[in-house]
Coordinates of C-alpha atoms and ligand atoms in Angstrom, one line a residue:
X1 CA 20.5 -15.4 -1.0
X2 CA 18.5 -15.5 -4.4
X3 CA 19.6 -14.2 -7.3
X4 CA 19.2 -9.7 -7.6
X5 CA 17.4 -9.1 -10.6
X6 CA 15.7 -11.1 -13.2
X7 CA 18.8 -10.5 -16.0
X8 CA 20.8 -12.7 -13.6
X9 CA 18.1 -15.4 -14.5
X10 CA 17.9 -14.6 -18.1
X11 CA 21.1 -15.3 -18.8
X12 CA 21.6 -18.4 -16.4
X13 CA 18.3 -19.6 -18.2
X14 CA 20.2 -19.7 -21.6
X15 CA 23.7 -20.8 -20.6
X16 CA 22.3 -23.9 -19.0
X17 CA 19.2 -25.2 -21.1
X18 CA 16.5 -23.8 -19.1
X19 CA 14.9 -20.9 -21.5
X20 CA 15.7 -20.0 -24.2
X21 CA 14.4 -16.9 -26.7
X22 CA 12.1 -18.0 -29.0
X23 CA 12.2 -18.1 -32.3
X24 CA 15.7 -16.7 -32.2
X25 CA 17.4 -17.7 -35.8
X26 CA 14.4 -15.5 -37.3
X27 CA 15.1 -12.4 -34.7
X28 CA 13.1 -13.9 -32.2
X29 CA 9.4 -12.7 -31.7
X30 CA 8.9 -10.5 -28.9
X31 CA 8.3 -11.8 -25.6
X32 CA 7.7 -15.7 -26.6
X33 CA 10.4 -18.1 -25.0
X34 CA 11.0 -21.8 -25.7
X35 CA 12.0 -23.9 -22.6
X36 CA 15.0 -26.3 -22.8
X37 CA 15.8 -29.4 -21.8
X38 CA 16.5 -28.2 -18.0
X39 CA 13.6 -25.9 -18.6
X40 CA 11.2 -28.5 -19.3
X41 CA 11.8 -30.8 -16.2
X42 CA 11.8 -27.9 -13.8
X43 CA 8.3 -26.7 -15.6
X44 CA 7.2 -30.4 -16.1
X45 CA 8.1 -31.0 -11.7
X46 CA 5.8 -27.8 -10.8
X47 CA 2.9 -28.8 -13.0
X48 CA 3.2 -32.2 -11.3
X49 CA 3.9 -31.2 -7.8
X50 CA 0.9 -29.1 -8.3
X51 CA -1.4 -31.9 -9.5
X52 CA -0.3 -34.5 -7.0
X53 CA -0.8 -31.9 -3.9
X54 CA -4.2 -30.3 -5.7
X55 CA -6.0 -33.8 -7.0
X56 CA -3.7 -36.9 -5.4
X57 CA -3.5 -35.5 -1.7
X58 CA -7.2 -34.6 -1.5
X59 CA -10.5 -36.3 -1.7
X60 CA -12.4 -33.7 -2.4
X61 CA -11.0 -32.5 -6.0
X62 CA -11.2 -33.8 -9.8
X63 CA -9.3 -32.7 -12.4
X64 CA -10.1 -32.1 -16.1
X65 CA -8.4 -31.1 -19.3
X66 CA -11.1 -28.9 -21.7
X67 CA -10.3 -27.6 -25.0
X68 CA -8.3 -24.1 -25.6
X69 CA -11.0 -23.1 -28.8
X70 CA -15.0 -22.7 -27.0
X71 CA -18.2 -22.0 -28.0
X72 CA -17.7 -17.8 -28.9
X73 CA -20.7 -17.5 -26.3
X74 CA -18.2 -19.0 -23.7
X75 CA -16.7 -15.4 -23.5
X76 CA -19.6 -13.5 -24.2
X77 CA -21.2 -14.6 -20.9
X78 CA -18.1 -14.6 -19.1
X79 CA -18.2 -11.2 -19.5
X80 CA -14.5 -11.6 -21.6
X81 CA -15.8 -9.9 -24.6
X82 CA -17.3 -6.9 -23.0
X83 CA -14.9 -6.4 -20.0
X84 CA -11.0 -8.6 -20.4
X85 CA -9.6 -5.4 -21.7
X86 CA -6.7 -2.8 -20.7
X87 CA -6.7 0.6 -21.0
X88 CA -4.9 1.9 -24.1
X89 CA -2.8 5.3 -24.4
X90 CA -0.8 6.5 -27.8
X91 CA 1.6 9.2 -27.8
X92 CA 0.6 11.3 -30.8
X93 CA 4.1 12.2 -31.4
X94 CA 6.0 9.2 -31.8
X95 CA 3.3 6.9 -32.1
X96 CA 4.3 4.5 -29.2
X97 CA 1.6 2.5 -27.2
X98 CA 1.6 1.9 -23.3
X99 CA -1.0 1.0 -20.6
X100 CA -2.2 3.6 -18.7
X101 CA -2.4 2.2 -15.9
X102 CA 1.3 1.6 -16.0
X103 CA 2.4 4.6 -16.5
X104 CA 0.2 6.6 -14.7
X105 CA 0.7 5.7 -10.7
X106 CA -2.5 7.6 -10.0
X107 CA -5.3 5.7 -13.4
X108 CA -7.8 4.7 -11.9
X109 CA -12.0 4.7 -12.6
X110 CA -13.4 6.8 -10.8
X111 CA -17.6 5.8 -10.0
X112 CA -20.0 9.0 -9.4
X113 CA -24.0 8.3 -8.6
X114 CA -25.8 10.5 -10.5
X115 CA -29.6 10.8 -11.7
X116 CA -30.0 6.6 -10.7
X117 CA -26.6 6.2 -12.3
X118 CA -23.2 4.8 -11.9
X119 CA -21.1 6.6 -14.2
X120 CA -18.0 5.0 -14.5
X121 CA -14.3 7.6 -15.9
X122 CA -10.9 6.5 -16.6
X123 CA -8.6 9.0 -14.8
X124 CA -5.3 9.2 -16.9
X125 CA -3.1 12.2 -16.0
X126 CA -2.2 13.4 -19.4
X127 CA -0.9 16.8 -18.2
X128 CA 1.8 15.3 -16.7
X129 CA 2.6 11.7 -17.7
X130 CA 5.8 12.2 -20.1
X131 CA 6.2 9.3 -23.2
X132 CA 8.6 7.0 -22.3
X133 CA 9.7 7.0 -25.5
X134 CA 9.7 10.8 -26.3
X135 CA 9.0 12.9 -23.8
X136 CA 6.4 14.1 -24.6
X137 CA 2.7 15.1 -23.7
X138 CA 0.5 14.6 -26.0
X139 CA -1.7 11.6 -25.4
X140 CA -4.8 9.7 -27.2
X141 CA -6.8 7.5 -25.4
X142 CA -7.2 5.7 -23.0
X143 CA -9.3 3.0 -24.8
X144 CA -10.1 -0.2 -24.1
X145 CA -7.7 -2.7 -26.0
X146 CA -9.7 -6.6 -25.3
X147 CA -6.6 -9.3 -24.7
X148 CA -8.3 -12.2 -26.4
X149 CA -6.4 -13.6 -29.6
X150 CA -9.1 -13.7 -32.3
X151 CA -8.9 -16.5 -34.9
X152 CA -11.5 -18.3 -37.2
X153 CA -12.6 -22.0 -37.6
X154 CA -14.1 -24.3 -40.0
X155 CA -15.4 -24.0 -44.0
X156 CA -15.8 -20.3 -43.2
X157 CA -12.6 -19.3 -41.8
X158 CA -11.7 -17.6 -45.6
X159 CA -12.4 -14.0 -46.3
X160 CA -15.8 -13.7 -47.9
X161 CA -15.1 -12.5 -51.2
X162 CA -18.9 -10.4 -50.9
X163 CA -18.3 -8.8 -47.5
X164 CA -14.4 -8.7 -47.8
X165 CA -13.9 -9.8 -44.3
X166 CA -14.6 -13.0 -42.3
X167 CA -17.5 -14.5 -42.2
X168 CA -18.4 -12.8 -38.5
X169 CA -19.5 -16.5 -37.8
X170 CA -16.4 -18.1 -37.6
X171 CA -14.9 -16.1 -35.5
X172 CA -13.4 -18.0 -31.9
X173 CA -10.8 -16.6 -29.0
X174 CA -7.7 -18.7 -28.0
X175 CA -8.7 -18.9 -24.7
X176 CA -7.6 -16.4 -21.9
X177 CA -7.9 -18.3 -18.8
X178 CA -8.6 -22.2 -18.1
X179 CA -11.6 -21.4 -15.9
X180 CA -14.5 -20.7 -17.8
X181 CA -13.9 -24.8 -19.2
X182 CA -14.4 -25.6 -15.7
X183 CA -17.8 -23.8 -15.5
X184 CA -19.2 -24.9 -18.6
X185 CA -18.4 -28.8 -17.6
X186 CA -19.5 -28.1 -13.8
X187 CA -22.5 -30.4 -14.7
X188 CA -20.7 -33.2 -16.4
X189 CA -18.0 -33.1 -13.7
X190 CA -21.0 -33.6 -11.0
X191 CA -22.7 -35.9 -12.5
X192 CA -19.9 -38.1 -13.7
X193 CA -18.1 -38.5 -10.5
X194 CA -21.2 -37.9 -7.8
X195 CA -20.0 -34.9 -5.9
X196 CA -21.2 -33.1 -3.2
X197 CA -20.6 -29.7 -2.4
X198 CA -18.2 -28.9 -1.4
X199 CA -15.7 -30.0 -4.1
X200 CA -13.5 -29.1 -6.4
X201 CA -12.2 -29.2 -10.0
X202 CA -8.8 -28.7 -11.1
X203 CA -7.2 -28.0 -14.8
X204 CA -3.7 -26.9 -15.8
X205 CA -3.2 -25.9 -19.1
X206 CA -2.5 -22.8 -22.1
X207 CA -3.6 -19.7 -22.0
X208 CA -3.7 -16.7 -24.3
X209 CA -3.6 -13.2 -23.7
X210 CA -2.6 -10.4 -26.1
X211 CA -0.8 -8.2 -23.4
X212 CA 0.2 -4.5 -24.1
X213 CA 3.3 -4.8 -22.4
X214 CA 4.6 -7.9 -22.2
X215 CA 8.2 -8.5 -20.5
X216 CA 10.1 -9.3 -17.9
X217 CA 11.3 -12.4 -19.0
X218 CA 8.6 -15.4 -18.5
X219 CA 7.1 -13.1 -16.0
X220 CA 4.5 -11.8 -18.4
X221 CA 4.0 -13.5 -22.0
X222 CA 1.1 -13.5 -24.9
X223 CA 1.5 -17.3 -24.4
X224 CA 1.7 -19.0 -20.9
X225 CA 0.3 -21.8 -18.7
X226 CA -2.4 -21.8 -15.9
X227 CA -3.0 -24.0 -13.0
X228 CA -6.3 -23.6 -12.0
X229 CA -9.3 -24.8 -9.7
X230 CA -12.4 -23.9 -8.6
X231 CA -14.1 -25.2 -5.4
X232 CA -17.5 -24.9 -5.5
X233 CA -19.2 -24.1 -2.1
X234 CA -22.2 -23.5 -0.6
X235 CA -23.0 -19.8 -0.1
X236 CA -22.3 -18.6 3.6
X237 CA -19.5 -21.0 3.5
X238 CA -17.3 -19.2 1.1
X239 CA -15.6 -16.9 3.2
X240 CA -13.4 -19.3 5.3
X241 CA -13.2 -21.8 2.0
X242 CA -11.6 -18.7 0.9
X243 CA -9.5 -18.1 3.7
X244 CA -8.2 -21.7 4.0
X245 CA -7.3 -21.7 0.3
X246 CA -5.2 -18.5 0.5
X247 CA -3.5 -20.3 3.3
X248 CA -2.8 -23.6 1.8
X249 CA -1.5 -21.9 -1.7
X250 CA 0.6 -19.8 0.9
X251 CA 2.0 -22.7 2.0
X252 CA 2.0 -24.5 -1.0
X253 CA 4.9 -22.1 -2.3
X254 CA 7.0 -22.9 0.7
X255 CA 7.0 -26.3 0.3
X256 CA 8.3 -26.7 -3.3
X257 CA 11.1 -24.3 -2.2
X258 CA 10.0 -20.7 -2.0
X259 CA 11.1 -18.5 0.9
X260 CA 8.8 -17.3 2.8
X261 CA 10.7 -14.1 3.3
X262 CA 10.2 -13.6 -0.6
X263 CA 6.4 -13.9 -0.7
X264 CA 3.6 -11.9 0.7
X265 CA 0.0 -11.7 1.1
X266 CA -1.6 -8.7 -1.1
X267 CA -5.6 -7.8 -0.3
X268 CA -6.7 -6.4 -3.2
X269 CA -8.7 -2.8 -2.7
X270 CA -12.2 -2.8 -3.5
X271 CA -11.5 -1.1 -6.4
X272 CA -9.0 -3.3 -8.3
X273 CA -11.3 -6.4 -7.7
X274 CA -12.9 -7.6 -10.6
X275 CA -16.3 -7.2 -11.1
X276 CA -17.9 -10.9 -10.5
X277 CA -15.0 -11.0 -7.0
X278 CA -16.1 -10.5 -3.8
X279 CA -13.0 -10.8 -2.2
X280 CA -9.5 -11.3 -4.2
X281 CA -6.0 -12.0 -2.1
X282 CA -2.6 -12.5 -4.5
X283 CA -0.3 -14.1 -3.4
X284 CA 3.3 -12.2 -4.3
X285 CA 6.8 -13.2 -5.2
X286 CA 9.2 -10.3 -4.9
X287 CA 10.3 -10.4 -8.9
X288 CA 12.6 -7.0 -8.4
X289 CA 14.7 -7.1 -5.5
X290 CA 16.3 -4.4 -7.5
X291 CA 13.9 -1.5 -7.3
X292 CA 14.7 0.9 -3.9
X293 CA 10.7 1.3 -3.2
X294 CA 9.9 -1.9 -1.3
X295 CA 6.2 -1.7 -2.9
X296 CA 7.4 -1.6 -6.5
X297 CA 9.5 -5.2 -5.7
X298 CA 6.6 -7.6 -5.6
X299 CA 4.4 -8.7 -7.7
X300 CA 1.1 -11.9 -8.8
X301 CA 2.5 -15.3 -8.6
X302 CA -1.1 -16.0 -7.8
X303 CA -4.3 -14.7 -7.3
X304 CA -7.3 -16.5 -4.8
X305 CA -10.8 -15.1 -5.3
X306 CA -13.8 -15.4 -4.2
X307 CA -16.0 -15.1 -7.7
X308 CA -19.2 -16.1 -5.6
X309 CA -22.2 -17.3 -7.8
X310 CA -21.4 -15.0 -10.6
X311 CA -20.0 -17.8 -13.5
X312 CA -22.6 -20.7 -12.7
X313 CA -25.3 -18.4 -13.0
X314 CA -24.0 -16.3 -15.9
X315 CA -23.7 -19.8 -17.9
X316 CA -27.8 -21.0 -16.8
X317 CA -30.4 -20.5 -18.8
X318 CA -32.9 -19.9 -15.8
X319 CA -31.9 -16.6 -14.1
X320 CA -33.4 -13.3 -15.1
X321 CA -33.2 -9.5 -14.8
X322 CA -35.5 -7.5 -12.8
X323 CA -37.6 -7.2 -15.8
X324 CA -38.1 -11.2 -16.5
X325 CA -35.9 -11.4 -19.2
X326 CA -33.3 -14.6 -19.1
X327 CA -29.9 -13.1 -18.4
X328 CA -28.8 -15.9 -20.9
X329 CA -30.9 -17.0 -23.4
X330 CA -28.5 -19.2 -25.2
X331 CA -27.2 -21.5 -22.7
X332 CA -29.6 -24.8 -22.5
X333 CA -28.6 -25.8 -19.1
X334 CA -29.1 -24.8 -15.7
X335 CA -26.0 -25.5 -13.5
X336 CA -27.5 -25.0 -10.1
X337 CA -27.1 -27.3 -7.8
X338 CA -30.0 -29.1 -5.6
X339 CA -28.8 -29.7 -1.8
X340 CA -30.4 -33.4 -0.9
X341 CA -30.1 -32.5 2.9
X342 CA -31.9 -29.3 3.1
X343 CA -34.2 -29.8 -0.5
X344 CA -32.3 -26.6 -1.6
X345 CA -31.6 -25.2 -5.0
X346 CA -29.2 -22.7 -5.7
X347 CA -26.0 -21.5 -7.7
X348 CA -22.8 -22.6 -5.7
X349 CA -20.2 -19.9 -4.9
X350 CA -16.8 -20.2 -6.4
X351 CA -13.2 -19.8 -4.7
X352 CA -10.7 -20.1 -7.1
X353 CA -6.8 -20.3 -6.6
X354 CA -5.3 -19.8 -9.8
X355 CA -1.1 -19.7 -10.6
X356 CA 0.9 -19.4 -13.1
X357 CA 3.2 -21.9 -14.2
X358 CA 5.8 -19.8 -15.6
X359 CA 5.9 -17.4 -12.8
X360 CA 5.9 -20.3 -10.3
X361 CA 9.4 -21.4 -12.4
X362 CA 11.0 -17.7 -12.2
X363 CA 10.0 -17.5 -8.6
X364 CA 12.2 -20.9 -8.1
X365 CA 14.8 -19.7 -10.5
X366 CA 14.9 -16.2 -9.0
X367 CA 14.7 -18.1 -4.8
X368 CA 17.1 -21.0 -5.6
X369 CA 20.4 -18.6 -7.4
X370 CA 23.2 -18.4 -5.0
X371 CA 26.9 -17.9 -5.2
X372 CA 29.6 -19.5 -3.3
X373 CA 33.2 -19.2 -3.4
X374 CA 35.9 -21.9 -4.1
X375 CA 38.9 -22.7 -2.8
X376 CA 40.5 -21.0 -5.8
X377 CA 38.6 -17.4 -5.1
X378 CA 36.2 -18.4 -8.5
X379 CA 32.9 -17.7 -7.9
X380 CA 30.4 -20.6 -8.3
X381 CA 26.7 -20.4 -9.5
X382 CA 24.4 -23.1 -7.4
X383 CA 20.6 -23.2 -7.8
X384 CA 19.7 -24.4 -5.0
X385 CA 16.4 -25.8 -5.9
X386 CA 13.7 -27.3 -3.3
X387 CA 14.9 -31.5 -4.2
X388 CA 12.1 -32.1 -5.6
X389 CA 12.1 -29.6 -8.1
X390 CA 15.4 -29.8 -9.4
X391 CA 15.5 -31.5 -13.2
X392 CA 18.1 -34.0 -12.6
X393 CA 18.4 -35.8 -9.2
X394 CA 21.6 -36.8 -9.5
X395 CA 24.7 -36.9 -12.0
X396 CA 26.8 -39.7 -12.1
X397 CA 30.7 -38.8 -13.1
X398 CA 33.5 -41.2 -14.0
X399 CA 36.6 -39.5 -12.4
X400 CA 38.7 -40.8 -15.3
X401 CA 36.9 -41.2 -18.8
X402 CA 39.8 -42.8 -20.6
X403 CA 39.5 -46.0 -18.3
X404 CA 36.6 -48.3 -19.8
X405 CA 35.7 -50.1 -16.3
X406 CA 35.5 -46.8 -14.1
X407 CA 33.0 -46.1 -17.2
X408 CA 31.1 -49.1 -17.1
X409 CA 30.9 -48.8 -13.9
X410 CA 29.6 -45.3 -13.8
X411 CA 27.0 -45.9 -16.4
X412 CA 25.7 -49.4 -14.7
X413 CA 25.3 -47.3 -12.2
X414 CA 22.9 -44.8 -14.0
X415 CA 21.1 -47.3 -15.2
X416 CA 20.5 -48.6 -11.6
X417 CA 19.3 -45.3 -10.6
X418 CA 17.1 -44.2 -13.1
X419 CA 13.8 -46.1 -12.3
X420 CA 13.4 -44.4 -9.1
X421 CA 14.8 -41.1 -9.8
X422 CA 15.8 -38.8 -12.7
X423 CA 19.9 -39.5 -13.0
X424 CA 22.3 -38.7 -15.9
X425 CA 25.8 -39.5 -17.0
X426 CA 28.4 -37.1 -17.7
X427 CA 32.0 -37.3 -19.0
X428 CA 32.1 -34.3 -20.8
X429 CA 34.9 -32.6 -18.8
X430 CA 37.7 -32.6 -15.7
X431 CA 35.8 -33.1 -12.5
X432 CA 35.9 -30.0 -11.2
X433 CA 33.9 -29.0 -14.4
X434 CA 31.5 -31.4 -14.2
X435 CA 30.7 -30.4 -10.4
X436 CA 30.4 -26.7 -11.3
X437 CA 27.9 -27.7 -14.6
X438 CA 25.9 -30.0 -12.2
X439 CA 25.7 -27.3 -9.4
X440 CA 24.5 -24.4 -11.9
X441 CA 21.4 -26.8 -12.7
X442 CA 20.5 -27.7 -9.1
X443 CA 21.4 -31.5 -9.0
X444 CA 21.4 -31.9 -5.5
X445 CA 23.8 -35.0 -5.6
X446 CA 27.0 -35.8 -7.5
X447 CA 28.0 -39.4 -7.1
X448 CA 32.1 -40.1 -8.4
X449 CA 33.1 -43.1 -9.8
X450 CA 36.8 -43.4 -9.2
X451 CA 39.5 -46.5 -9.3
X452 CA 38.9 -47.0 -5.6
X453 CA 35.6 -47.7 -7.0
X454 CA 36.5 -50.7 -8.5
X455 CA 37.9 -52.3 -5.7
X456 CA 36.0 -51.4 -2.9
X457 CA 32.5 -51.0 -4.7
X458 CA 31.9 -47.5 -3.0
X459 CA 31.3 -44.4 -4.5
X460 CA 31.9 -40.7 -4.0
X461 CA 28.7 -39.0 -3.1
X462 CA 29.0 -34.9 -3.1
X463 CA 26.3 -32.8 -2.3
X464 CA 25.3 -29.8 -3.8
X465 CA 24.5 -27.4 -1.4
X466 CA 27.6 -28.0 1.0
X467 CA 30.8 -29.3 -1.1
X468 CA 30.9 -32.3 1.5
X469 CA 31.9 -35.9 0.0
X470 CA 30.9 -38.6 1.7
X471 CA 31.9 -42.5 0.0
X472 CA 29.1 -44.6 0.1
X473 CA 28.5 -48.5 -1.1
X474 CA 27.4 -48.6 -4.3
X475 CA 24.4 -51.8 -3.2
X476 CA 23.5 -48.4 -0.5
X477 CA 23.3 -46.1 -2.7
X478 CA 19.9 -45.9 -3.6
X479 CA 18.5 -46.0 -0.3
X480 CA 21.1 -43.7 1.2
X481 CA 20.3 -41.0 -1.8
X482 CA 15.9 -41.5 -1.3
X483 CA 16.8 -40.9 2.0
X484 CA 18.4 -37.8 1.4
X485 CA 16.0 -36.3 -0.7
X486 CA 14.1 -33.6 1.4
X487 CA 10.4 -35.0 -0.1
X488 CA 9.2 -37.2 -2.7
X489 CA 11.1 -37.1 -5.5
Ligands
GAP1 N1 -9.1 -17.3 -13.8 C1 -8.5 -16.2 -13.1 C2 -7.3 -15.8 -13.7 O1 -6.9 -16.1 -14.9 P1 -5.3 -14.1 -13.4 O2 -4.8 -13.4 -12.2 O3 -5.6 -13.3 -14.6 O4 -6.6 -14.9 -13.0 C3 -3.8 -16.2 -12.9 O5 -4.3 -15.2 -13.8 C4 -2.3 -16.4 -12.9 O6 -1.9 -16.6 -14.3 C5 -1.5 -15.1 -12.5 O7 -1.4 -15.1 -11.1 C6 -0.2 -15.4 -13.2 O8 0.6 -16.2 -12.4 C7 -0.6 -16.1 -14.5 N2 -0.6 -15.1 -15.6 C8 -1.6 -14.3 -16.0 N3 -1.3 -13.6 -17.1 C9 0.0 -14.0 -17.4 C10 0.9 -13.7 -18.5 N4 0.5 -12.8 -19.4 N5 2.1 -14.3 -18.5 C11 2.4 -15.2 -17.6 N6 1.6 -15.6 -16.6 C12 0.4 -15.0 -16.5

């Protein structure tokens, strides 16, 4: 089972301490959410899990943390300023404003050859795409809207009082992906640490888009977090570095607890592929079990690409057009790379596989919810997160809190624990409480600390997914619980 629509989550999300709306004692601000303190161990075990298997595991990867405010010329080459924007409409009747090409199933650009040019339309069906708002047909646009928050730094971020604007010069972009920090330091990064193709560099960090239409939760925000890394091949080589990485990121969502049954491979067309790709698979979670049209159910928890040579040799100063001029005359470094073995220069291909860290926790939200019955008839909540994603290990409960030796002994007990594992101690409530609190957060043991305890120096150990009890010695416990645990913990 996981859980039928994203609302479920939303609301799980607040009861228990996982997300929370942000901002919320002012009205909130749209689409920005604050994670709690289950939140943030469950975010905090991805980012990790993702590090360890993406750096630790290999030998072949580095990892780097660059800033979030680059050079302005960062995004002009990039291509951000020019191209990382969506297509606009605005109902001239009740001035609402949508993407087009959400509305309309069938926006698209259309390319015609014609006189030695590509001549590039938007198609938006304004005919017969109704506001969602009002009904009505009566559309501006499209236009291009660019995503990148602006902002301004330094002794020159004030209004001019002459021009009555900015000083253009200050002007910076929050950045909208992590990658183009990898690019600019591929140089550094090979120089520092004596790579040879083919390696990789990895970064997890913020990222910033102004989106149109946020929503859906955490699925899509103005404010999120990347993990990102770009392995730098040797051209001709790309397409099965590509291949293997769509693989291993398939896989790599299995293993921290995602069914496969719930993700999918998705080619991207020819023309949805961004314009540096040469080849782009997603990799999808199915977000809305809810919808009836099986295709309308999935959507990006990741995308792989194949971005070729495009970004190392966007960022050089050497290449030029076919009329001599430098594609880039303001970067002051080349960032090819020479190949010792064959006496080779050239610009390295790029395969990147690039997730989101927010989807990554509503996919395990959304693949861990199930329900299970009680004795009673009541209907339980358990998340039944992969072990090594859940926040808290395991919750240590004194069966009665009035009685100051079961307590002690609960809480030395804790304290034994928490070196090796993340473990908490609860008396806030009956048992049976306590167990239903513990199972709604995905603590895949419960360990009871009861008066039989304090003769026999065993324990009550309950797991999560089951209801089974087993009594364990409390000098075991810690090996008997490591060995429980389903991976690394
Ligand atoms: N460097 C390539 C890149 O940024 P992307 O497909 O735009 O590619 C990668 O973003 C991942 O980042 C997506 O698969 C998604 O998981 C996450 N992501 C992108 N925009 C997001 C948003 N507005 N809110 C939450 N996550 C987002």
């Amino acid at each position: 089972m996981s859980a039928p629509n994203i609302e479920t989550i939303v609301s799980l999300a607040k009861r228990r301490g996982f997300v929370y709306p942000s901002s919320e004692i002012y009205g909130g601000l749209g689409s920005a959410w604050d994670y709690g303190p289950m939140g943030i161990e469950l975010y905090n075990n991805v980012k990790q899990a993702w590090w360890r298997w993406m750096v630790y595991e290999r030998d072949d990867i580095e990892g780097i943390d660059s800033s979030i405010i680059l050079n302005r010329l960062v995004w002009k080459y990039s291509g951000h300023e020019e191209t990382f924007s969506d297509p606009l409409v605005d109902c001239k009747e009740c001035n609402s404003r949508f993407r087009a090409d959400k509305l309309d199933p069938g926006y698209g650009r259309t390319e015609e050859f014609s006189e030695g040019m590509t001549l590039t339309s938007l198609v938006f069906h304004r005919e017969s795409i109704k506001c969602p708002n009002c009904g009505k047909s009566n559309w501006a646009g499209p236009r291009p809207f660019n995503l990148m928050f602006r902002t301004h730094v330094g002794a020159t971020a004030e209004i001019d009082a002459d021009l009555g604007e900015y000083d253009p010069s200050s002007l910076v972009y929050l950045r909208p992906e992590t990658a183009q920090g990898i690019f600019i330091n591929f140089l550094n990064v090979l120089n520092t640490s004596r790579r040879k193709l083919p390696f990789g560099v990895a970064q997890v960090g913020k990222s910033f888009r102004n989106e149109v239409t946020p929503g859906n939760f955490i699925f899509r925000t103005r404010e999120f977090e990347q993990m990102e890394m770009e392995y730098f091949v040797k051209p001709g080589e790309d397409e099965a570095a590509h291949q293997e990485w769509i693989d291993a990121c398939h896989q790599w969502f299995q293993s921290i607890g995602v069914s496969s049954a719930n993700l999918r491979l998705y080619e991207q067309p020819k023309e949805e592929l961004a314009h540096y790709a040469k080849r782009t698979v997603d990799i999808q979670y199915r977000f809305f079990p809810e919808r009836e049209e099986d295709e309308r159910q999935w959507d990006e928890l990741m995308g792989v690409a194949n971005r070729t040579d495009f970004d190392l040799k966007t960022h050089s100063k050497k290449p030029e057009d076919a009329e001599g001029k430098r594609i880039n005359p303001d970067s002051t470094d080349d960032l090819s790379y020479f190949d010792e073995a064959t006496k080779q220069r050239f610009y390295p291909y790029v395969i990147e596989p690039a997730a989101g860290v927010n989807r990554t926790v509503l996919a395990l939200l959304m693949d861990a919810y199930s329900e299970k019955t009680n004795d009673k008839g009541e209907t339980r909540v358990i998340l039944k997160l992969h072990h090594s994603m859940a926040p808290i290990k395991v919750a240590v409960l004194p069966l009665a809190k009035n009685k100051p030796e079961i307590v002690g002994m609960a809480k030395a007990i804790k304290r034994s624990l928490q070196p090796v594992m993340r473990a908490v101690y609860d008396d806030t409530g009956g048992i049976g409480k306590l167990y239903a609190r513990q199972d709604e957060i995905g603590t895949p043991f419960c360990v009871t600390v009861d008066h039989q305890s304090l003769e026999d120096e065993a324990v009550t150990v309950r797991d999560r997914d089951t209801w089974e009890q087993e009594r364990v010695k409390v000098a075991d416990l810690s090996t008997y619980l490591r060995q429980r645990f389903v991976s690394d913990v």
